[in-house]
Amino acid sequence: MTANRTAANRRLAELLGWTELFEVPGAILGAPPAGQPAGRGQAKVPDWTGDWRDCGPLLAQHRMSLDGTALDAVARCRPYEAPVGTAAYAEFETEDAAVRAAIVAAVVAKLEARQ
């Protein structure tokens, strides 16, 4: 996991109520929010920036819309279409990776705005 992906996943985990976060090679572990399954009080944090199985549910949970320009992936949280997460395609290995990064950035911005 790259440093940027790790940082984005960690920040989103914090905003979603994960605690006692720590990194192991290729993953982040921690205590999940109340009501989520955990073995011995800890679980693997979802890899929202790296895996569609983890990132996909964010689209529905946060009523997101996706768009793009020639250079950027853009994600917006409805109903007000703000805040916006963007990710430059050139900074990622694939366009899919840029879209996942934009989704995570938009959700982080939305949750931070609520604090």
PDB file of N, CA and C in Angstrom, residues 11-110:
ATOM      1  N   ARG A  11      -7.401   7.959   7.415  1.00  0.00           N
ATOM      2  CA  ARG A  11      -8.225   9.124   7.750  1.00  0.00           C
ATOM      3  C   ARG A  11      -9.708   8.770   7.668  1.00  0.00           C
ATOM      4  N   LEU A  12     -10.105   8.052   6.618  1.00  0.00           N
ATOM      5  CA  LEU A  12     -11.498   7.668   6.498  1.00  0.00           C
ATOM      6  C   LEU A  12     -11.899   6.743   7.642  1.00  0.00           C
ATOM      7  N   ALA A  13     -11.031   5.816   8.011  1.00  0.00           N
ATOM      8  CA  ALA A  13     -11.316   4.913   9.140  1.00  0.00           C
ATOM      9  C   ALA A  13     -11.546   5.716  10.423  1.00  0.00           C
ATOM     10  N   GLU A  14     -10.688   6.704  10.673  1.00  0.00           N
ATOM     11  CA  GLU A  14     -10.841   7.546  11.871  1.00  0.00           C
ATOM     12  C   GLU A  14     -12.190   8.254  11.866  1.00  0.00           C
ATOM     13  N   LEU A  15     -12.564   8.814  10.720  1.00  0.00           N
ATOM     14  CA  LEU A  15     -13.818   9.549  10.613  1.00  0.00           C
ATOM     15  C   LEU A  15     -15.035   8.639  10.749  1.00  0.00           C
ATOM     16  N   LEU A  16     -14.868   7.369  10.411  1.00  0.00           N
ATOM     17  CA  LEU A  16     -15.963   6.409  10.530  1.00  0.00           C
ATOM     18  C   LEU A  16     -16.024   5.747  11.899  1.00  0.00           C
ATOM     19  N   GLY A  17     -15.111   6.129  12.793  1.00  0.00           N
ATOM     20  CA  GLY A  17     -15.179   5.636  14.162  1.00  0.00           C
ATOM     21  C   GLY A  17     -14.230   4.508  14.525  1.00  0.00           C
ATOM     22  N   TRP A  18     -13.309   4.139  13.632  1.00  0.00           N
ATOM     23  CA  TRP A  18     -12.304   3.138  13.972  1.00  0.00           C
ATOM     24  C   TRP A  18     -11.339   3.745  14.987  1.00  0.00           C
ATOM     25  N   THR A  19     -10.850   2.928  15.917  1.00  0.00           N
ATOM     26  CA  THR A  19      -9.889   3.382  16.922  1.00  0.00           C
ATOM     27  C   THR A  19      -8.729   2.406  16.992  1.00  0.00           C
ATOM     28  N   GLU A  20      -7.718   2.790  17.749  1.00  0.00           N
ATOM     29  CA  GLU A  20      -6.537   1.948  17.969  1.00  0.00           C
ATOM     30  C   GLU A  20      -5.939   1.446  16.655  1.00  0.00           C
ATOM     31  N   LEU A  21      -5.831   2.347  15.681  1.00  0.00           N
ATOM     32  CA  LEU A  21      -5.318   1.985  14.365  1.00  0.00           C
ATOM     33  C   LEU A  21      -3.809   1.793  14.390  1.00  0.00           C
ATOM     34  N   PHE A  22      -3.353   0.773  13.669  1.00  0.00           N
ATOM     35  CA  PHE A  22      -1.927   0.574  13.476  1.00  0.00           C
ATOM     36  C   PHE A  22      -1.698  -0.128  12.149  1.00  0.00           C
ATOM     37  N   GLU A  23      -0.527   0.137  11.588  1.00  0.00           N
ATOM     38  CA  GLU A  23      -0.211  -0.405  10.275  1.00  0.00           C
ATOM     39  C   GLU A  23       0.611  -1.672  10.391  1.00  0.00           C
ATOM     40  N   VAL A  24       0.309  -2.613   9.513  1.00  0.00           N
ATOM     41  CA  VAL A  24       1.107  -3.809   9.292  1.00  0.00           C
ATOM     42  C   VAL A  24       1.401  -3.807   7.797  1.00  0.00           C
ATOM     43  N   PRO A  25       2.386  -4.549   7.343  1.00  0.00           N
ATOM     44  CA  PRO A  25       2.687  -4.531   5.906  1.00  0.00           C
ATOM     45  C   PRO A  25       1.444  -4.824   5.051  1.00  0.00           C
ATOM     46  N   GLY A  26       1.071  -3.853   4.218  1.00  0.00           N
ATOM     47  CA  GLY A  26      -0.035  -4.022   3.298  1.00  0.00           C
ATOM     48  C   GLY A  26      -1.423  -3.816   3.859  1.00  0.00           C
ATOM     49  N   ALA A  27      -1.553  -3.395   5.118  1.00  0.00           N
ATOM     50  CA  ALA A  27      -2.892  -3.233   5.695  1.00  0.00           C
ATOM     51  C   ALA A  27      -2.858  -2.317   6.909  1.00  0.00           C
ATOM     52  N   ILE A  28      -4.044  -1.932   7.344  1.00  0.00           N
ATOM     53  CA  ILE A  28      -4.234  -1.192   8.590  1.00  0.00           C
ATOM     54  C   ILE A  28      -5.190  -2.025   9.437  1.00  0.00           C
ATOM     55  N   LEU A  29      -4.867  -2.185  10.698  1.00  0.00           N
ATOM     56  CA  LEU A  29      -5.730  -2.895  11.640  1.00  0.00           C
ATOM     57  C   LEU A  29      -6.198  -1.923  12.700  1.00  0.00           C
ATOM     58  N   GLY A  30      -7.313  -2.249  13.334  1.00  0.00           N
ATOM     59  CA  GLY A  30      -7.810  -1.402  14.410  1.00  0.00           C
ATOM     60  C   GLY A  30      -9.080  -1.959  14.994  1.00  0.00           C
ATOM     61  N   ALA A  31      -9.604  -1.233  15.961  1.00  0.00           N
ATOM     62  CA  ALA A  31     -10.873  -1.588  16.587  1.00  0.00           C
ATOM     63  C   ALA A  31     -11.986  -0.942  15.776  1.00  0.00           C
ATOM     64  N   PRO A  32     -12.876  -1.754  15.199  1.00  0.00           N
ATOM     65  CA  PRO A  32     -13.940  -1.188  14.359  1.00  0.00           C
ATOM     66  C   PRO A  32     -14.995  -0.468  15.187  1.00  0.00           C
ATOM     67  N   PRO A  33     -15.800   0.349  14.507  1.00  0.00           N
ATOM     68  CA  PRO A  33     -16.890   1.031  15.202  1.00  0.00           C
ATOM     69  C   PRO A  33     -17.825   0.017  15.855  1.00  0.00           C
ATOM     70  N   ALA A  34     -18.545   0.444  16.859  1.00  0.00           N
ATOM     71  CA  ALA A  34     -19.486  -0.429  17.562  1.00  0.00           C
ATOM     72  C   ALA A  34     -20.447  -1.082  16.577  1.00  0.00           C
ATOM     73  N   GLY A  35     -20.698  -2.349  16.817  1.00  0.00           N
ATOM     74  CA  GLY A  35     -21.648  -3.073  15.993  1.00  0.00           C
ATOM     75  C   GLY A  35     -21.057  -3.756  14.782  1.00  0.00           C
ATOM     76  N   GLN A  36     -19.773  -3.578  14.537  1.00  0.00           N
ATOM     77  CA  GLN A  36     -19.137  -4.248  13.408  1.00  0.00           C
ATOM     78  C   GLN A  36     -18.327  -5.434  13.917  1.00  0.00           C
ATOM     79  N   PRO A  37     -18.247  -6.502  13.127  1.00  0.00           N
ATOM     80  CA  PRO A  37     -17.545  -7.695  13.583  1.00  0.00           C
ATOM     81  C   PRO A  37     -16.049  -7.463  13.777  1.00  0.00           C
ATOM     82  N   ALA A  38     -15.524  -8.077  14.817  1.00  0.00           N
ATOM     83  CA  ALA A  38     -14.092  -7.983  15.099  1.00  0.00           C
ATOM     84  C   ALA A  38     -13.668  -9.249  15.827  1.00  0.00           C
ATOM     85  N   GLY A  39     -12.486  -9.708  15.512  1.00  0.00           N
ATOM     86  CA  GLY A  39     -11.913 -10.829  16.239  1.00  0.00           C
ATOM     87  C   GLY A  39     -10.954 -10.283  17.271  1.00  0.00           C
ATOM     88  N   ARG A  40     -11.134 -10.655  18.519  1.00  0.00           N
ATOM     89  CA  ARG A  40     -10.301 -10.156  19.619  1.00  0.00           C
ATOM     90  C   ARG A  40     -10.241  -8.631  19.658  1.00  0.00           C
ATOM     91  N   GLY A  41     -11.341  -7.984  19.285  1.00  0.00           N
ATOM     92  CA  GLY A  41     -11.417  -6.529  19.374  1.00  0.00           C
ATOM     93  C   GLY A  41     -10.750  -5.785  18.246  1.00  0.00           C
ATOM     94  N   GLN A  42     -10.270  -6.493  17.220  1.00  0.00           N
ATOM     95  CA  GLN A  42      -9.649  -5.787  16.114  1.00  0.00           C
ATOM     96  C   GLN A  42     -10.057  -6.421  14.790  1.00  0.00           C
ATOM     97  N   ALA A  43      -9.890  -5.656  13.729  1.00  0.00           N
ATOM     98  CA  ALA A  43     -10.224  -6.119  12.392  1.00  0.00           C
ATOM     99  C   ALA A  43      -9.377  -5.359  11.386  1.00  0.00           C
ATOM    100  N   LYS A  44      -9.355  -5.841  10.169  1.00  0.00           N
ATOM    101  CA  LYS A  44      -8.653  -5.149   9.089  1.00  0.00           C
ATOM    102  C   LYS A  44      -9.537  -4.017   8.584  1.00  0.00           C
ATOM    103  N   VAL A  45      -8.952  -2.840   8.481  1.00  0.00           N
ATOM    104  CA  VAL A  45      -9.660  -1.686   7.929  1.00  0.00           C
ATOM    105  C   VAL A  45      -9.866  -1.945   6.433  1.00  0.00           C
ATOM    106  N   PRO A  46     -11.060  -1.647   5.910  1.00  0.00           N
ATOM    107  CA  PRO A  46     -11.278  -1.833   4.471  1.00  0.00           C
ATOM    108  C   PRO A  46     -10.269  -1.028   3.648  1.00  0.00           C
ATOM    109  N   ASP A  47      -9.903  -1.575   2.506  1.00  0.00           N
ATOM    110  CA  ASP A  47      -8.971  -0.892   1.604  1.00  0.00           C
ATOM    111  C   ASP A  47      -9.780  -0.105   0.577  1.00  0.00           C
ATOM    112  N   TRP A  48     -10.421   0.981   1.046  1.00  0.00           N
ATOM    113  CA  TRP A  48     -11.295   1.765   0.185  1.00  0.00           C
ATOM    114  C   TRP A  48     -10.582   2.288  -1.049  1.00  0.00           C
ATOM    115  N   THR A  49      -9.327   2.669  -0.933  1.00  0.00           N
ATOM    116  CA  THR A  49      -8.616   3.228  -2.078  1.00  0.00           C
ATOM    117  C   THR A  49      -8.080   2.164  -3.025  1.00  0.00           C
ATOM    118  N   GLY A  50      -8.074   0.905  -2.603  1.00  0.00           N
ATOM    119  CA  GLY A  50      -7.438  -0.122  -3.423  1.00  0.00           C
ATOM    120  C   GLY A  50      -8.328  -1.246  -3.901  1.00  0.00           C
ATOM    121  N   ASP A  51      -9.556  -1.338  -3.415  1.00  0.00           N
ATOM    122  CA  ASP A  51     -10.385  -2.491  -3.747  1.00  0.00           C
ATOM    123  C   ASP A  51     -11.838  -2.044  -3.936  1.00  0.00           C
ATOM    124  N   TRP A  52     -12.399  -2.330  -5.106  1.00  0.00           N
ATOM    125  CA  TRP A  52     -13.774  -1.937  -5.387  1.00  0.00           C
ATOM    126  C   TRP A  52     -14.763  -2.592  -4.440  1.00  0.00           C
ATOM    127  N   ARG A  53     -14.452  -3.790  -3.929  1.00  0.00           N
ATOM    128  CA  ARG A  53     -15.371  -4.437  -2.978  1.00  0.00           C
ATOM    129  C   ARG A  53     -15.528  -3.606  -1.714  1.00  0.00           C
ATOM    130  N   ASP A  54     -14.493  -2.875  -1.351  1.00  0.00           N
ATOM    131  CA  ASP A  54     -14.562  -2.000  -0.180  1.00  0.00           C
ATOM    132  C   ASP A  54     -15.066  -0.603  -0.547  1.00  0.00           C
ATOM    133  N   CYS A  55     -14.624  -0.094  -1.685  1.00  0.00           N
ATOM    134  CA  CYS A  55     -14.960   1.268  -2.099  1.00  0.00           C
ATOM    135  C   CYS A  55     -16.384   1.376  -2.635  1.00  0.00           C
ATOM    136  N   GLY A  56     -16.840   0.370  -3.355  1.00  0.00           N
ATOM    137  CA  GLY A  56     -18.158   0.409  -3.986  1.00  0.00           C
ATOM    138  C   GLY A  56     -19.300   0.779  -3.052  1.00  0.00           C
ATOM    139  N   PRO A  57     -19.371   0.176  -1.851  1.00  0.00           N
ATOM    140  CA  PRO A  57     -20.476   0.529  -0.954  1.00  0.00           C
ATOM    141  C   PRO A  57     -20.506   2.006  -0.553  1.00  0.00           C
ATOM    142  N   LEU A  58     -19.369   2.693  -0.607  1.00  0.00           N
ATOM    143  CA  LEU A  58     -19.359   4.125  -0.282  1.00  0.00           C
ATOM    144  C   LEU A  58     -20.254   4.909  -1.240  1.00  0.00           C
ATOM    145  N   LEU A  59     -20.328   4.447  -2.498  1.00  0.00           N
ATOM    146  CA  LEU A  59     -21.157   5.133  -3.498  1.00  0.00           C
ATOM    147  C   LEU A  59     -22.608   5.197  -3.054  1.00  0.00           C
ATOM    148  N   ALA A  60     -23.123   4.076  -2.580  1.00  0.00           N
ATOM    149  CA  ALA A  60     -24.522   4.045  -2.145  1.00  0.00           C
ATOM    150  C   ALA A  60     -24.707   4.689  -0.778  1.00  0.00           C
ATOM    151  N   GLN A  61     -23.811   4.399   0.153  1.00  0.00           N
ATOM    152  CA  GLN A  61     -23.942   4.919   1.508  1.00  0.00           C
ATOM    153  C   GLN A  61     -23.936   6.439   1.547  1.00  0.00           C
ATOM    154  N   HIS A  62     -23.177   7.059   0.640  1.00  0.00           N
ATOM    155  CA  HIS A  62     -23.048   8.521   0.648  1.00  0.00           C
ATOM    156  C   HIS A  62     -23.713   9.165  -0.558  1.00  0.00           C
ATOM    157  N   ARG A  63     -24.536   8.383  -1.263  1.00  0.00           N
ATOM    158  CA  ARG A  63     -25.303   8.878  -2.417  1.00  0.00           C
ATOM    159  C   ARG A  63     -24.428   9.712  -3.346  1.00  0.00           C
ATOM    160  N   MET A  64     -23.420   9.061  -3.872  1.00  0.00           N
ATOM    161  CA  MET A  64     -22.413   9.762  -4.650  1.00  0.00           C
ATOM    162  C   MET A  64     -22.703   9.739  -6.144  1.00  0.00           C
ATOM    163  N   SER A  65     -22.189  10.755  -6.818  1.00  0.00           N
ATOM    164  CA  SER A  65     -22.193  10.780  -8.268  1.00  0.00           C
ATOM    165  C   SER A  65     -20.743  10.878  -8.723  1.00  0.00           C
ATOM    166  N   LEU A  66     -20.474  10.268  -9.864  1.00  0.00           N
ATOM    167  CA  LEU A  66     -19.122  10.274 -10.422  1.00  0.00           C
ATOM    168  C   LEU A  66     -19.137  11.003 -11.746  1.00  0.00           C
ATOM    169  N   ASP A  67     -18.041  11.679 -12.004  1.00  0.00           N
ATOM    170  CA  ASP A  67     -17.890  12.443 -13.228  1.00  0.00           C
ATOM    171  C   ASP A  67     -16.411  12.426 -13.548  1.00  0.00           C
ATOM    172  N   GLY A  68     -16.045  13.036 -14.607  1.00  0.00           N
ATOM    173  CA  GLY A  68     -14.632  13.117 -14.921  1.00  0.00           C
ATOM    174  C   GLY A  68     -14.364  14.157 -15.977  1.00  0.00           C
ATOM    175  N   THR A  69     -13.136  14.571 -16.009  1.00  0.00           N
ATOM    176  CA  THR A  69     -12.670  15.473 -17.048  1.00  0.00           C
ATOM    177  C   THR A  69     -11.575  14.721 -17.779  1.00  0.00           C
ATOM    178  N   ALA A  70     -10.940  15.371 -18.695  1.00  0.00           N
ATOM    179  CA  ALA A  70      -9.829  14.727 -19.390  1.00  0.00           C
ATOM    180  C   ALA A  70      -8.686  14.422 -18.433  1.00  0.00           C
ATOM    181  N   LEU A  71      -8.578  15.171 -17.341  1.00  0.00           N
ATOM    182  CA  LEU A  71      -7.441  15.035 -16.433  1.00  0.00           C
ATOM    183  C   LEU A  71      -7.783  14.446 -15.076  1.00  0.00           C
ATOM    184  N   ASP A  72      -8.999  14.609 -14.613  1.00  0.00           N
ATOM    185  CA  ASP A  72      -9.330  14.243 -13.236  1.00  0.00           C
ATOM    186  C   ASP A  72     -10.561  13.349 -13.141  1.00  0.00           C
ATOM    187  N   ALA A  73     -10.545  12.500 -12.122  1.00  0.00           N
ATOM    188  CA  ALA A  73     -11.747  11.798 -11.692  1.00  0.00           C
ATOM    189  C   ALA A  73     -12.399  12.693 -10.651  1.00  0.00           C
ATOM    190  N   VAL A  74     -13.716  12.789 -10.686  1.00  0.00           N
ATOM    191  CA  VAL A  74     -14.433  13.675  -9.779  1.00  0.00           C
ATOM    192  C   VAL A  74     -15.571  12.887  -9.120  1.00  0.00           C
ATOM    193  N   ALA A  75     -15.674  12.993  -7.796  1.00  0.00           N
ATOM    194  CA  ALA A  75     -16.758  12.358  -7.052  1.00  0.00           C
ATOM    195  C   ALA A  75     -17.437  13.419  -6.206  1.00  0.00           C
ATOM    196  N   ARG A  76     -18.768  13.367  -6.173  1.00  0.00           N
ATOM    197  CA  ARG A  76     -19.552  14.326  -5.387  1.00  0.00           C
ATOM    198  C   ARG A  76     -20.506  13.567  -4.484  1.00  0.00           C
ATOM    199  N   CYS A  77     -20.741  14.111  -3.307  1.00  0.00           N
ATOM    200  CA  CYS A  77     -21.700  13.532  -2.374  1.00  0.00           C
ATOM    201  C   CYS A  77     -23.017  14.278  -2.496  1.00  0.00           C
ATOM    202  N   ARG A  78     -24.072  13.559  -2.790  1.00  0.00           N
ATOM    203  CA  ARG A  78     -25.384  14.167  -2.896  1.00  0.00           C
ATOM    204  C   ARG A  78     -25.986  14.334  -1.527  1.00  0.00           C
ATOM    205  N   PRO A  79     -27.037  15.049  -1.286  1.00  0.00           N
ATOM    206  CA  PRO A  79     -27.894  15.667  -2.272  1.00  0.00           C
ATOM    207  C   PRO A  79     -27.418  17.037  -2.731  1.00  0.00           C
ATOM    208  N   TYR A  80     -26.452  17.617  -2.086  1.00  0.00           N
ATOM    209  CA  TYR A  80     -26.040  18.975  -2.431  1.00  0.00           C
ATOM    210  C   TYR A  80     -24.872  19.018  -3.401  1.00  0.00           C
ATOM    211  N   GLU A  81     -24.396  17.848  -3.835  1.00  0.00           N
ATOM    212  CA  GLU A  81     -23.290  17.745  -4.794  1.00  0.00           C
ATOM    213  C   GLU A  81     -22.008  18.394  -4.299  1.00  0.00           C
ATOM    214  N   ALA A  82     -21.858  18.474  -3.026  1.00  0.00           N
ATOM    215  CA  ALA A  82     -20.618  18.970  -2.435  1.00  0.00           C
ATOM    216  C   ALA A  82     -20.456  18.247  -1.123  1.00  0.00           C
ATOM    217  N   PRO A  83     -19.319  18.064  -0.625  1.00  0.00           N
ATOM    218  CA  PRO A  83     -18.025  18.421  -1.182  1.00  0.00           C
ATOM    219  C   PRO A  83     -17.604  17.515  -2.331  1.00  0.00           C
ATOM    220  N   VAL A  84     -16.546  17.915  -2.970  1.00  0.00           N
ATOM    221  CA  VAL A  84     -16.055  17.220  -4.148  1.00  0.00           C
ATOM    222  C   VAL A  84     -14.693  16.607  -3.856  1.00  0.00           C
ATOM    223  N   GLY A  85     -14.498  15.387  -4.321  1.00  0.00           N
ATOM    224  CA  GLY A  85     -13.183  14.746  -4.272  1.00  0.00           C
ATOM    225  C   GLY A  85     -12.666  14.638  -5.683  1.00  0.00           C
ATOM    226  N   THR A  86     -11.435  15.004  -5.889  1.00  0.00           N
ATOM    227  CA  THR A  86     -10.838  14.865  -7.217  1.00  0.00           C
ATOM    228  C   THR A  86      -9.530  14.108  -7.111  1.00  0.00           C
ATOM    229  N   ALA A  87      -9.161  13.462  -8.199  1.00  0.00           N
ATOM    230  CA  ALA A  87      -7.888  12.760  -8.278  1.00  0.00           C
ATOM    231  C   ALA A  87      -7.407  12.823  -9.718  1.00  0.00           C
ATOM    232  N   ALA A  88      -6.165  13.241  -9.899  1.00  0.00           N
ATOM    233  CA  ALA A  88      -5.592  13.344 -11.242  1.00  0.00           C
ATOM    234  C   ALA A  88      -5.233  11.959 -11.754  1.00  0.00           C
ATOM    235  N   TYR A  89      -5.743  11.613 -12.924  1.00  0.00           N
ATOM    236  CA  TYR A  89      -5.458  10.301 -13.507  1.00  0.00           C
ATOM    237  C   TYR A  89      -3.954  10.033 -13.596  1.00  0.00           C
ATOM    238  N   ALA A  90      -3.182  11.052 -13.917  1.00  0.00           N
ATOM    239  CA  ALA A  90      -1.742  10.874 -14.118  1.00  0.00           C
ATOM    240  C   ALA A  90      -1.009  10.444 -12.849  1.00  0.00           C
ATOM    241  N   GLU A  91      -1.613  10.666 -11.685  1.00  0.00           N
ATOM    242  CA  GLU A  91      -0.956  10.324 -10.424  1.00  0.00           C
ATOM    243  C   GLU A  91      -1.207   8.884  -9.983  1.00  0.00           C
ATOM    244  N   PHE A  92      -1.978   8.120 -10.780  1.00  0.00           N
ATOM    245  CA  PHE A  92      -2.346   6.768 -10.398  1.00  0.00           C
ATOM    246  C   PHE A  92      -1.996   5.779 -11.497  1.00  0.00           C
ATOM    247  N   GLU A  93      -1.840   4.526 -11.106  1.00  0.00           N
ATOM    248  CA  GLU A  93      -1.483   3.479 -12.069  1.00  0.00           C
ATOM    249  C   GLU A  93      -2.600   3.239 -13.078  1.00  0.00           C
ATOM    250  N   THR A  94      -3.849   3.348 -12.629  1.00  0.00           N
ATOM    251  CA  THR A  94      -4.994   3.121 -13.510  1.00  0.00           C
ATOM    252  C   THR A  94      -6.056   4.185 -13.261  1.00  0.00           C
ATOM    253  N   GLU A  95      -6.980   4.307 -14.221  1.00  0.00           N
ATOM    254  CA  GLU A  95      -8.089   5.235 -14.032  1.00  0.00           C
ATOM    255  C   GLU A  95      -8.985   4.762 -12.887  1.00  0.00           C
ATOM    256  N   ASP A  96      -9.141   3.442 -12.736  1.00  0.00           N
ATOM    257  CA  ASP A  96      -9.931   2.912 -11.623  1.00  0.00           C
ATOM    258  C   ASP A  96      -9.374   3.377 -10.283  1.00  0.00           C
ATOM    259  N   ALA A  97      -8.059   3.344 -10.142  1.00  0.00           N
ATOM    260  CA  ALA A  97      -7.424   3.764  -8.892  1.00  0.00           C
ATOM    261  C   ALA A  97      -7.701   5.250  -8.621  1.00  0.00           C
ATOM    262  N   ALA A  98      -7.673   6.065  -9.670  1.00  0.00           N
ATOM    263  CA  ALA A  98      -7.962   7.494  -9.507  1.00  0.00           C
ATOM    264  C   ALA A  98      -9.412   7.707  -9.083  1.00  0.00           C
ATOM    265  N   VAL A  99     -10.339   6.941  -9.647  1.00  0.00           N
ATOM    266  CA  VAL A  99     -11.752   7.082  -9.284  1.00  0.00           C
ATOM    267  C   VAL A  99     -11.957   6.686  -7.822  1.00  0.00           C
ATOM    268  N   ARG A 100     -11.338   5.580  -7.389  1.00  0.00           N
ATOM    269  CA  ARG A 100     -11.467   5.189  -5.976  1.00  0.00           C
ATOM    270  C   ARG A 100     -10.903   6.267  -5.066  1.00  0.00           C
ATOM    271  N   ALA A 101      -9.777   6.854  -5.431  1.00  0.00           N
ATOM    272  CA  ALA A 101      -9.180   7.930  -4.626  1.00  0.00           C
ATOM    273  C   ALA A 101     -10.108   9.138  -4.557  1.00  0.00           C
ATOM    274  N   ALA A 102     -10.759   9.471  -5.662  1.00  0.00           N
ATOM    275  CA  ALA A 102     -11.695  10.604  -5.671  1.00  0.00           C
ATOM    276  C   ALA A 102     -12.895  10.324  -4.772  1.00  0.00           C
ATOM    277  N   ILE A 103     -13.391   9.092  -4.794  1.00  0.00           N
ATOM    278  CA  ILE A 103     -14.522   8.714  -3.935  1.00  0.00           C
ATOM    279  C   ILE A 103     -14.140   8.866  -2.473  1.00  0.00           C
ATOM    280  N   VAL A 104     -12.995   8.331  -2.102  1.00  0.00           N
ATOM    281  CA  VAL A 104     -12.541   8.426  -0.706  1.00  0.00           C
ATOM    282  C   VAL A 104     -12.338   9.886  -0.312  1.00  0.00           C
ATOM    283  N   ALA A 105     -11.744  10.682  -1.190  1.00  0.00           N
ATOM    284  CA  ALA A 105     -11.519  12.101  -0.885  1.00  0.00           C
ATOM    285  C   ALA A 105     -12.840  12.832  -0.654  1.00  0.00           C
ATOM    286  N   ALA A 106     -13.859  12.521  -1.451  1.00  0.00           N
ATOM    287  CA  ALA A 106     -15.162  13.178  -1.281  1.00  0.00           C
ATOM    288  C   ALA A 106     -15.824  12.776   0.032  1.00  0.00           C
ATOM    289  N   VAL A 107     -15.745  11.495   0.384  1.00  0.00           N
ATOM    290  CA  VAL A 107     -16.348  11.044   1.641  1.00  0.00           C
ATOM    291  C   VAL A 107     -15.610  11.654   2.830  1.00  0.00           C
ATOM    292  N   VAL A 108     -14.290  11.700   2.766  1.00  0.00           N
ATOM    293  CA  VAL A 108     -13.513  12.324   3.839  1.00  0.00           C
ATOM    294  C   VAL A 108     -13.919  13.790   3.990  1.00  0.00           C
ATOM    295  N   ALA A 109     -14.007  14.513   2.868  1.00  0.00           N
ATOM    296  CA  ALA A 109     -14.393  15.930   2.928  1.00  0.00           C
ATOM    297  C   ALA A 109     -15.792  16.094   3.529  1.00  0.00           C
ATOM    298  N   LYS A 110     -16.716  15.218   3.148  1.00  0.00           N
ATOM    299  CA  LYS A 110     -18.079  15.281   3.682  1.00  0.00           C
ATOM    300  C   LYS A 110     -18.084  15.051   5.191  1.00  0.00           C
TER     301      LYS A 110
END
